[in-house]
Short mmCIF file of C-alpha atoms in Angstrom, two decimals:
data_model
loop_
_atom_site.label_atom_id
_atom_site.label_comp_id
_atom_site.label_asym_id
_atom_site.label_seq_id
_atom_site.Cartn_x
_atom_site.Cartn_y
_atom_site.Cartn_z
CA MET A 1 63.55 14.53 4.23
CA VAL A 2 66.75 13.12 5.71
CA ARG A 3 68.42 13.29 2.29
CA PHE A 4 67.31 16.92 2.04
CA CYS A 5 68.76 17.77 5.44
CA TYR A 6 72.13 16.03 4.86
CA ASN A 7 72.57 17.07 1.25
CA SER A 8 72.70 20.85 1.76
CA GLY A 9 69.00 21.30 1.05
CA ARG A 10 69.05 19.48 -2.27
CA THR A 11 66.68 16.64 -3.22
CA GLU A 12 64.67 15.63 -6.24
CA ILE A 13 61.08 16.94 -6.06
CA THR A 14 58.70 15.33 -8.57
CA PRO A 15 54.90 15.20 -8.99
CA SER A 16 54.99 11.71 -7.44
CA ASN A 17 56.63 12.81 -4.17
CA VAL A 18 55.85 16.51 -3.79
CA CYS A 19 52.65 15.84 -1.86
CA VAL A 20 54.43 13.68 0.74
CA LEU A 21 57.39 16.09 0.99
CA HIS A 22 55.07 19.05 1.42
CA CYS A 23 53.20 17.32 4.27
CA ILE A 24 56.47 16.26 5.95
CA ALA A 25 57.84 19.78 5.73
CA HIS A 26 54.70 21.19 7.38
CA PHE A 27 54.75 18.49 10.06
CA MET A 28 58.43 19.18 10.85
CA GLU A 29 57.84 22.97 10.69
CA MET A 30 60.66 23.43 8.17
CA THR A 31 59.89 27.13 7.59
CA GLU A 32 61.99 30.25 6.96
CA ASP A 33 62.50 30.63 10.69
CA ILE A 34 64.59 27.46 10.65
CA SER A 35 66.48 28.03 7.42
CA HIS A 36 66.33 30.75 4.79
CA SER A 37 68.39 28.92 2.18
CA CYS A 38 67.26 25.33 2.75
CA ASN A 39 63.52 25.71 3.11
CA LEU A 40 61.66 22.51 2.10
CA ILE A 41 58.21 24.12 2.34
CA GLU A 42 59.25 26.86 -0.06
CA GLN A 43 60.71 24.37 -2.54
CA THR A 44 57.62 22.14 -2.52
CA GLU A 45 55.36 25.16 -2.98
CA LYS A 46 57.40 26.24 -6.01
CA SER A 47 56.96 22.76 -7.43
CA LEU A 48 53.21 22.90 -6.81
CA LYS A 49 52.94 26.14 -8.78
CA MET A 50 53.74 24.07 -11.88
CA ILE A 51 50.85 21.69 -11.22
CA ASN A 52 48.88 22.91 -14.25
CA TYR A 53 51.64 21.51 -16.46
CA TRP A 54 51.45 18.03 -14.97
CA THR A 55 49.83 15.15 -16.80
CA TRP A 56 46.37 13.84 -15.88
CA SER A 57 47.83 10.66 -14.36
CA GLU A 58 50.26 12.66 -12.21
CA ILE A 59 47.36 14.69 -10.80
CA LEU A 60 45.45 11.49 -9.97
CA VAL A 61 48.53 10.06 -8.23
CA GLY A 62 48.81 13.23 -6.16
CA LEU A 63 45.11 13.01 -5.21
CA LYS A 64 45.59 9.38 -4.15
CA GLN A 65 48.47 10.45 -1.90
CA CYS A 66 46.37 13.26 -0.41
CA GLN A 67 43.58 10.82 0.32
CA ASP A 68 45.97 8.41 2.07
CA LEU A 69 47.64 11.17 4.11
CA PHE A 70 44.58 13.13 5.23
CA PRO A 71 41.32 11.48 4.12
CA ALA A 72 39.05 13.98 5.88
CA ALA A 73 41.12 17.16 6.31
CA ASP A 74 43.46 19.39 4.30
CA PRO A 75 45.70 21.23 6.79
CA SER A 76 48.21 22.45 4.24
CA GLY A 77 45.74 23.32 1.45
CA ILE A 78 47.45 21.02 -1.03
CA LEU A 79 44.32 18.97 -1.68
CA GLN A 80 42.47 22.04 -2.98
CA LYS A 81 45.39 22.76 -5.34
CA TYR A 82 45.09 19.26 -6.79
CA LEU A 83 41.31 19.57 -7.15
CA ASP A 84 41.59 22.97 -8.86
CA SER A 85 44.07 21.54 -11.34
CA LEU A 86 41.87 18.50 -11.92
CA LEU A 87 38.87 20.70 -12.71
CA VAL A 88 40.90 22.92 -15.03
CA ARG A 89 41.83 19.78 -16.95
CA ILE A 90 38.20 18.62 -17.06
CA SER A 91 36.87 22.00 -18.16
CA SER A 92 39.40 22.19 -21.01
CA ALA A 93 38.46 18.77 -22.38
CA SER A 94 35.43 17.76 -24.37
CA GLU A 95 32.24 15.96 -23.47
CA ALA A 96 31.53 15.18 -27.12
CA SER A 97 32.85 11.59 -27.11
CA PRO A 98 32.51 10.12 -23.62
CA SER A 99 34.09 6.79 -24.47
CA THR A 100 37.23 8.15 -26.17
CA SER A 101 37.80 11.67 -24.84
CA SER A 102 40.80 12.24 -22.62
CA PRO A 103 42.39 15.24 -20.94
CA ASP A 104 45.33 15.04 -23.33
CA SER A 105 43.16 15.22 -26.47
CA SER A 106 43.27 18.39 -28.51
CA GLY A 107 40.45 20.53 -29.79
CA PHE A 108 37.95 19.64 -27.04
CA ARG A 109 35.57 21.90 -25.19
CA PHE A 110 33.62 21.40 -21.97
CA SER A 111 30.59 23.55 -21.28
CA CYS A 112 30.68 25.13 -17.83
CA ASP A 113 27.43 26.96 -18.43
CA THR A 114 24.46 25.87 -16.33
CA ARG A 115 22.39 25.57 -19.47
CA SER A 116 22.75 22.14 -21.08
CA THR A 117 22.14 21.15 -24.65
CA GLU A 118 18.99 19.21 -25.42
CA SER A 119 20.98 16.17 -26.47
CA THR A 120 22.85 16.12 -23.18
CA LYS A 121 19.61 16.34 -21.20
CA ASN A 122 17.71 13.68 -23.09
CA SER A 123 20.36 11.02 -23.73
CA TYR A 124 22.51 8.86 -21.49
CA TYR A 125 25.78 10.63 -20.82
CA ARG A 126 28.93 9.54 -19.03
CA ALA A 127 31.97 11.81 -19.25
CA TRP A 128 35.41 10.30 -19.76
CA TRP A 129 36.53 11.30 -16.27
CA PHE A 130 33.66 9.70 -14.31
CA GLU A 131 35.27 6.31 -13.84
CA GLN A 132 38.77 7.67 -13.26
CA VAL A 133 37.91 9.61 -10.10
CA THR A 134 35.61 7.09 -8.39
CA PHE A 135 38.52 5.93 -6.20
CA LEU A 136 38.22 9.18 -4.21
CA ASN A 137 36.41 8.99 -0.88
CA SER A 138 33.15 10.81 -0.21
CA ASP A 139 34.85 13.69 1.66
CA ILE A 140 37.07 14.56 -1.28
CA ILE A 141 34.18 14.08 -3.72
CA GLU A 142 32.13 16.51 -1.63
CA LYS A 143 34.90 19.11 -1.79
CA MET A 144 35.26 18.52 -5.53
CA ILE A 145 31.52 18.88 -6.27
CA LYS A 146 31.21 22.04 -4.21
CA THR A 147 34.12 23.53 -6.16
CA MET A 148 32.42 22.56 -9.44
CA ILE A 149 29.19 24.23 -8.33
CA ALA A 150 31.09 27.38 -7.33
CA GLN A 151 32.78 27.43 -10.75
CA LYS A 152 29.37 27.02 -12.45
CA PHE A 153 29.98 23.69 -14.15
CA ASP A 154 27.05 22.18 -16.03
CA GLN A 155 24.82 20.89 -13.22
CA VAL A 156 23.36 18.13 -15.40
CA ILE A 157 26.85 16.66 -15.72
CA ILE A 158 27.43 17.08 -11.98
CA SER A 159 24.21 15.26 -11.08
CA ARG A 160 24.99 12.40 -13.47
CA PHE A 161 28.45 12.03 -12.01
CA ILE A 162 26.94 11.87 -8.52
CA PHE A 163 24.62 9.05 -9.58
CA TYR A 164 27.49 7.24 -11.33
CA TYR A 165 29.69 7.57 -8.24
CA LEU A 166 26.92 6.22 -6.01
CA LYS A 167 26.32 3.24 -8.29
CA SER A 168 30.02 2.38 -8.37
CA ARG A 169 30.54 2.68 -4.60
CA VAL A 170 27.44 1.17 -2.96
CA SER A 171 28.32 -2.30 -4.19
CA ARG A 172 31.22 -2.44 -1.74
CA GLY A 173 31.98 -1.23 1.74
CA THR A 174 30.28 -1.58 5.09
CA SER A 175 26.77 -0.42 5.92
CA ASP A 176 28.12 2.65 7.73
CA GLU A 177 30.32 3.58 4.77
CA LYS A 178 27.38 3.24 2.38
CA SER A 179 25.21 5.38 4.66
CA LYS A 180 27.84 8.10 4.73
CA ILE A 181 28.16 8.06 0.93
CA VAL A 182 24.38 8.28 0.43
CA GLU A 183 24.04 11.12 2.95
CA THR A 184 26.88 13.07 1.33
CA LEU A 185 25.52 12.67 -2.18
CA VAL A 186 21.93 13.54 -1.20
CA ASP A 187 23.18 16.76 0.40
CA LEU A 188 25.11 17.57 -2.79
CA LEU A 189 22.09 16.89 -5.02
CA PHE A 190 20.00 19.14 -2.82
CA MET A 191 22.36 22.01 -3.75
CA LEU A 192 21.71 21.57 -7.48
CA ASP A 193 18.99 23.11 -9.60
CA ARG A 194 15.83 21.01 -9.67
CA SER A 195 15.80 20.69 -13.46
CA SER A 196 19.27 19.10 -13.53
CA VAL A 197 18.32 16.12 -11.36
CA SER A 198 16.70 12.99 -12.78
CA CYS A 199 13.54 11.72 -11.10
CA LYS A 200 14.40 8.13 -12.02
CA CYS A 201 17.82 8.39 -10.37
CA LEU A 202 16.28 9.89 -7.22
CA PHE A 203 14.06 6.81 -6.89
CA GLY A 204 17.20 4.72 -7.38
CA ILE A 205 18.84 6.47 -4.44
CA LEU A 206 15.66 5.96 -2.42
CA GLN A 207 15.83 2.24 -3.09
CA VAL A 208 19.44 2.13 -1.86
CA ALA A 209 18.66 4.31 1.18
CA SER A 210 15.71 2.14 2.21
CA ASN A 211 18.14 -0.57 3.32
CA LEU A 212 20.43 1.81 5.20
CA ASN A 213 20.20 3.72 8.43
CA ILE A 214 20.63 7.27 7.14
CA ARG A 215 19.89 10.48 9.03
CA LYS A 216 16.28 11.61 9.18
CA CYS A 217 17.09 15.08 7.78
CA CYS A 218 18.84 13.43 4.82
CA ARG A 219 15.85 11.18 4.17
CA ASN A 220 13.54 14.20 4.35
CA ARG A 221 15.68 16.01 1.76
CA LEU A 222 15.56 13.03 -0.57
CA GLU A 223 11.77 12.76 -0.26
CA SER A 224 11.45 16.50 -0.79
CA MET A 225 13.42 16.31 -4.05
CA ILE A 226 11.30 13.39 -5.26
CA GLY A 227 8.14 15.29 -4.35
CA ALA A 228 9.28 18.24 -6.47
CA HIS A 229 9.68 15.82 -9.42
CA LEU A 230 6.44 13.91 -8.79
CA ASP A 231 4.94 14.87 -12.16
CA GLN A 232 7.80 12.94 -13.82
CA ALA A 233 7.28 9.78 -11.74
CA THR A 234 5.64 6.58 -12.96
CA LEU A 235 3.28 4.20 -11.21
CA ASP A 236 6.09 1.66 -10.76
CA ASN A 237 8.17 4.30 -8.98
CA LEU A 238 5.44 4.84 -6.39
CA LEU A 239 4.76 1.16 -5.71
CA VAL A 240 7.34 0.97 -2.92
CA PRO A 241 6.84 -2.04 -0.61
CA SER A 242 5.77 -1.12 2.88
CA PRO A 243 8.31 -1.41 5.73
CA ILE A 244 8.15 -4.62 7.73
CA GLN A 245 6.60 -2.91 10.76
CA MET A 246 3.71 -1.55 8.65
CA ASN A 247 0.66 -3.60 7.71
CA PHE A 248 0.07 -2.10 4.27
CA LEU A 249 1.07 -3.81 1.04
CA TYR A 250 2.63 -0.59 -0.26
CA ASP A 251 4.17 2.35 1.58
CA VAL A 252 1.19 4.71 1.43
CA ASN A 253 2.68 7.09 4.02
CA LEU A 254 5.71 7.63 1.77
CA VAL A 255 3.49 8.64 -1.17
CA LEU A 256 1.54 11.01 1.09
CA ARG A 257 4.84 12.67 2.06
CA PHE A 258 5.73 12.95 -1.65
CA LEU A 259 2.42 14.71 -2.28
CA LYS A 260 2.95 17.06 0.63
CA SER A 261 6.39 18.01 -0.74
CA PHE A 262 4.96 18.49 -4.23
CA LEU A 263 2.25 20.86 -3.01
CA SER A 264 4.59 22.78 -0.69
CA SER A 265 7.24 23.20 -3.42
CA GLY A 266 5.06 25.66 -5.34
CA PHE A 267 5.75 23.94 -8.68
CA TRP A 268 2.18 22.67 -8.84
CA ALA A 269 1.01 26.18 -9.80
CA SER A 270 1.22 24.85 -13.35
CA SER A 271 -2.14 23.23 -14.09
CA THR A 272 -0.47 20.81 -16.49
CA ARG A 273 1.89 19.47 -13.82
CA LEU A 274 -0.91 19.30 -11.27
CA LYS A 275 -3.15 17.29 -13.60
CA MET A 276 -0.28 14.93 -14.44
CA VAL A 277 0.10 14.20 -10.72
CA GLY A 278 -3.69 13.84 -10.45
CA THR A 279 -3.69 11.20 -13.19
CA LEU A 280 -0.77 9.41 -11.53
CA MET A 281 -2.53 9.39 -8.17
CA ASP A 282 -5.73 7.98 -9.70
CA MET A 283 -3.70 5.04 -11.01
CA TYR A 284 -1.92 4.62 -7.67
CA ILE A 285 -5.16 4.69 -5.66
CA ALA A 286 -6.66 2.09 -8.00
CA GLU A 287 -3.58 -0.09 -7.42
CA VAL A 288 -3.67 0.08 -3.62
CA ALA A 289 -7.47 -0.06 -3.23
CA PRO A 290 -7.68 -3.91 -3.24
CA ASP A 291 -5.30 -4.05 -0.24
CA THR A 292 -7.43 -5.54 2.56
CA ARG A 293 -5.16 -3.94 5.19
CA LEU A 294 -5.52 -0.39 3.87
CA LYS A 295 -7.48 1.64 6.41
CA PRO A 296 -10.35 3.90 5.29
CA SER A 297 -8.54 6.94 6.70
CA LYS A 298 -5.52 6.26 4.47
CA PHE A 299 -7.72 5.74 1.41
CA VAL A 300 -9.47 9.04 2.07
CA ALA A 301 -6.13 10.79 2.70
CA LEU A 302 -4.83 9.63 -0.68
CA ALA A 303 -7.98 10.64 -2.53
CA MET A 304 -8.15 14.07 -0.88
CA SER A 305 -4.43 14.85 -1.01
CA LEU A 306 -4.73 16.98 -4.16
CA PRO A 307 -6.95 20.01 -4.82
CA ASP A 308 -10.11 19.54 -6.86
CA SER A 309 -8.53 21.26 -9.87
CA ALA A 310 -6.12 18.33 -10.27
CA ARG A 311 -8.89 16.22 -11.84
CA ASP A 312 -11.20 16.96 -14.76
CA SER A 313 -13.10 13.76 -13.99
CA TYR A 314 -13.65 11.73 -10.83
CA ASP A 315 -14.45 8.51 -12.69
CA GLY A 316 -11.04 7.07 -11.76
CA ILE A 317 -11.61 7.79 -8.06
CA TYR A 318 -15.07 6.22 -8.30
CA ARG A 319 -13.68 3.02 -9.83
CA ALA A 320 -11.01 2.80 -7.11
CA MET A 321 -13.68 3.43 -4.47
CA ASP A 322 -15.82 0.67 -5.96
CA MET A 323 -12.90 -1.78 -5.66
CA TYR A 324 -12.16 -0.66 -2.11
CA LEU A 325 -15.76 -1.15 -0.95
CA GLU A 326 -15.89 -4.53 -2.65
CA VAL A 327 -12.88 -5.72 -0.64
CA HIS A 328 -13.77 -4.01 2.64
CA THR A 329 -17.24 -5.45 3.15
CA GLY A 330 -17.29 -4.91 6.93
CA LEU A 331 -17.39 -1.11 6.83
CA SER A 332 -20.23 0.71 8.55
CA GLU A 333 -22.54 3.14 6.75
CA GLU A 334 -20.79 6.05 8.44
CA GLU A 335 -17.36 4.88 7.24
CA LYS A 336 -18.73 4.40 3.74
CA MET A 337 -20.15 7.93 3.73
CA LYS A 338 -16.77 9.35 4.82
CA ILE A 339 -15.22 7.61 1.85
CA CYS A 340 -17.96 8.82 -0.50
CA CYS A 341 -17.41 12.41 0.63
CA VAL A 342 -14.25 12.30 -1.47
CA LEU A 343 -16.29 12.23 -4.69
CA ASN A 344 -17.11 15.37 -6.61
CA TYR A 345 -20.40 14.30 -8.17
CA GLU A 346 -20.33 17.28 -10.53
CA LYS A 347 -17.27 15.71 -12.21
CA LEU A 348 -18.72 12.24 -12.60
CA SER A 349 -19.71 11.14 -16.08
CA SER A 350 -23.29 10.05 -16.78
CA GLU A 351 -22.06 6.43 -17.15
CA ALA A 352 -20.38 6.55 -13.72
CA CYS A 353 -23.51 8.05 -12.13
CA LYS A 354 -25.68 5.38 -13.71
CA HIS A 355 -23.38 2.67 -12.38
CA LEU A 356 -23.32 4.28 -8.92
CA ALA A 357 -27.14 4.44 -8.80
CA GLN A 358 -27.31 0.68 -9.34
CA ASN A 359 -24.33 -0.13 -7.10
CA SER A 360 -25.47 -1.81 -3.89
CA LYS A 361 -22.05 -1.36 -2.27
CA PHE A 362 -22.62 2.40 -1.98
CA PRO A 363 -24.89 3.89 0.71
CA SER A 364 -28.28 5.27 -0.37
CA ARG A 365 -27.32 8.80 0.69
CA ALA A 366 -24.40 8.76 -1.75
CA VAL A 367 -26.72 7.58 -4.53
CA ILE A 368 -29.18 10.39 -3.79
CA GLU A 369 -26.41 12.99 -3.79
CA ALA A 370 -25.17 11.71 -7.14
CA LEU A 371 -28.66 11.84 -8.67
CA VAL A 372 -29.34 15.30 -7.27
CA SER A 373 -26.05 16.49 -8.72
CA GLN A 374 -26.84 15.00 -12.12
CA GLN A 375 -30.32 16.51 -12.06
CA SER A 376 -28.79 19.90 -11.32
CA LYS A 377 -26.40 19.44 -14.23
CA LEU A 378 -29.33 18.59 -16.50
CA LYS A 379 -31.21 21.73 -15.45
CA ASN A 380 -28.14 23.85 -16.17
CA LEU A 381 -27.71 22.22 -19.56
CA LEU A 382 -31.33 22.81 -20.44
CA HIS A 383 -31.07 26.40 -19.26
CA ASP A 384 -27.98 26.92 -21.43
CA THR A 385 -29.81 25.33 -24.34
CA ASP A 386 -32.76 27.73 -23.95
CA ASN A 387 -30.36 30.67 -23.82
CA LEU A 388 -28.67 29.43 -26.95
CA LYS A 389 -31.99 29.17 -28.76
CA SER A 390 -32.86 32.71 -27.66
CA PHE A 391 -29.51 33.85 -28.96
CA GLY A 392 -30.27 32.18 -32.25
CA ASN A 393 -33.48 34.21 -32.56
CA LEU A 394 -31.75 37.58 -32.05
CA PRO A 395 -30.71 38.31 -35.67
CA CYS A 396 -34.26 37.78 -37.07
CA SER A 397 -34.71 41.49 -37.85
CA TYR A 398 -31.85 41.25 -40.28
CA SER A 399 -33.13 38.21 -42.12
CA ASP A 400 -34.91 38.11 -45.39
CA LYS A 401 -38.72 38.54 -45.13
CA ALA A 402 -39.27 35.23 -46.88
CA THR A 403 -37.95 33.33 -43.86
CA LYS A 404 -40.43 34.82 -41.34
CA GLY A 405 -43.19 32.35 -42.10
CA LYS A 406 -41.02 29.28 -41.79
CA LYS A 407 -40.86 26.99 -38.77
CA ASP A 408 -38.64 28.27 -35.94
CA ASN A 409 -35.38 26.31 -35.87
CA SER A 410 -32.63 28.02 -33.87
CA GLY A 411 -29.74 26.02 -35.33
CA ASP A 412 -30.82 26.60 -38.96
CA GLN A 413 -31.45 30.29 -38.26
CA ILE A 414 -27.96 30.76 -36.83
CA ILE A 415 -26.35 29.43 -40.01
CA LEU A 416 -28.87 31.09 -42.35
CA TYR A 417 -28.48 34.56 -40.88
CA ALA A 418 -24.73 34.22 -40.63
CA LYS A 419 -24.64 33.49 -44.36
CA LYS A 420 -26.73 36.58 -45.24
CA LEU A 421 -24.41 38.95 -43.36
CA ASP A 422 -21.45 40.58 -45.03
CA LEU A 423 -18.86 38.89 -42.81
CA SER A 424 -15.41 40.26 -42.25
CA THR A 425 -12.47 38.04 -41.28
CA GLU A 426 -13.42 38.39 -37.63
CA ASN A 427 -17.04 37.42 -38.28
CA GLU A 428 -15.96 34.34 -40.26
CA ASN A 429 -14.55 32.99 -36.98
CA MET A 430 -17.89 33.74 -35.32
CA LYS A 431 -19.66 31.77 -38.03
CA ALA A 432 -17.53 28.69 -37.34
CA HIS A 433 -18.19 29.10 -33.62
CA LEU A 434 -21.95 29.31 -34.17
CA GLN A 435 -21.92 26.16 -36.30
CA GLY A 436 -20.15 24.34 -33.49
CA MET A 437 -22.74 25.64 -31.03
CA GLN A 438 -25.55 24.34 -33.24
CA TRP A 439 -24.08 20.84 -33.22
CA ARG A 440 -23.58 20.97 -29.43
CA VAL A 441 -27.20 22.07 -28.89
CA MET A 442 -28.53 19.05 -30.73
CA GLU A 443 -26.19 16.69 -28.88
CA LEU A 444 -27.12 18.18 -25.49
CA GLU A 445 -30.83 17.84 -26.21
CA LYS A 446 -30.40 14.18 -27.07
CA LEU A 447 -28.30 13.59 -23.96
CA CYS A 448 -30.78 15.40 -21.71
CA ARG A 449 -33.73 13.35 -22.94
CA LYS A 450 -31.79 10.11 -22.54
CA MET A 451 -30.60 10.92 -19.02
CA GLN A 452 -34.03 12.07 -17.87
CA ASN A 453 -35.55 8.77 -18.95
CA GLN A 454 -32.81 6.79 -17.25
CA MET A 455 -33.05 8.74 -14.01
CA ALA A 456 -36.82 8.40 -13.90
CA LYS A 457 -36.55 4.61 -14.24
CA ILE A 458 -33.77 4.37 -11.63
CA MET A 459 -35.56 6.51 -9.08
CA LYS A 460 -38.80 4.66 -9.63
CA SER A 461 -37.14 1.29 -8.95
CA ARG A 462 -35.24 2.55 -5.88
CA LEU A 463 -38.14 4.42 -4.33
CA SER A 464 -40.38 1.42 -4.73
CA SER A 465 -37.96 -0.62 -2.59
CA PRO A 466 -39.22 -1.15 1.04
CA SER A 467 -35.87 -0.02 2.51
CA ASN A 468 -36.15 3.28 0.70
CA ALA A 469 -39.83 3.94 1.25
CA ARG A 470 -39.17 7.08 3.25
CA LEU A 471 -36.72 8.66 0.80
CA PRO A 472 -37.99 11.94 -0.68
CA LYS A 473 -39.17 12.02 -4.24
CA LEU A 474 -36.53 13.96 -6.12
CA CYS A 475 -37.72 13.79 -9.70
CA SER A 476 -41.14 14.10 -11.17
#
């Protein structure tokens, strides 16, 4: 600046010093009001207009100077000029060869569309520029990412850069610096489209954040994002150790918050996603059930956290409940019944019901409810079977007279009469359906007879017990 003032307004302005000169000129208020001919601000701004012709390394040097001069603010607007030029250089380069691509390579293309190719989504990807900009602090990274989002860069690439930046920065710095980085990056991820963020990486951030004192609103955002991706999680992801102040083996409260976020996100409207979470929760409940410190209220909360449509079968819940009752032998009958209220007996298999009826760990009321439910299912099956047989008798008027004297067999009649009809293409499908119904009728009849015999034996043995002498007779 002194050379500029004592050399008639002449000094060498280069990419390596223009940032410092521009800041000095603003600080010294060297504007047109002071001098029309020797205006340092005007000269530095002219130099900055050529920034798009600078090399990649010159832009990085300028960004380093900006960071040293004003790490958290940009009073002159020069930082944004550097970032814009940096992003122009990134967007004009290619993502095709992450290990060898450079901003000075020719013939490269970077997709700024929000839609990513399948290969980019499903394979590990690290752009050539990831490592070269990790020296920037979290404030400048935040400004850079927000600019990328505004310019509609590929959000999959943005999210992967965020995870790469976090991984490269959390290994150093103080606890407060790490907390600030995590909070900044979580807020940035929250701005991205859900489909562009990896569930695995979110759990990685959660693991880092668990050892830091981050803001509650930031932690809530992180848990909300994980909840929205819960159908992509694995059992290992959910087995988070409980905080020191908690008595549980695993952090059950955290998983309950994940489930709450999943249900409130609205994404569970898809039955496929809901059932995937239901399967995951069955495995999780089975894993935490042997924990002797897990309270009955928490077990019930886990089992009832999802709607009934999330499970086609409650056998998994029954097995977990069996393990829980085996470990928690001191529970009262009332507490056991509260736990058993979780079961949907209609969705228990016959094997599970048979095991429950002989399971001494379960209260007698639960056994009775299970048997009543199974008996009701049997009646419905038999009723459906009778209806099917009646349906099989309907086409008799169209059959050949020679078949009238033969023994009534609904399954054979269905196939016989279907063969004698002149079937169109549509009726051929009906024929296949009727054949399947015939096979199901025979299987259901066998199953009904087997279950009736088993239930009669079980009820006879239980009702003959002195402790159950007053129980009502439910089956004849």
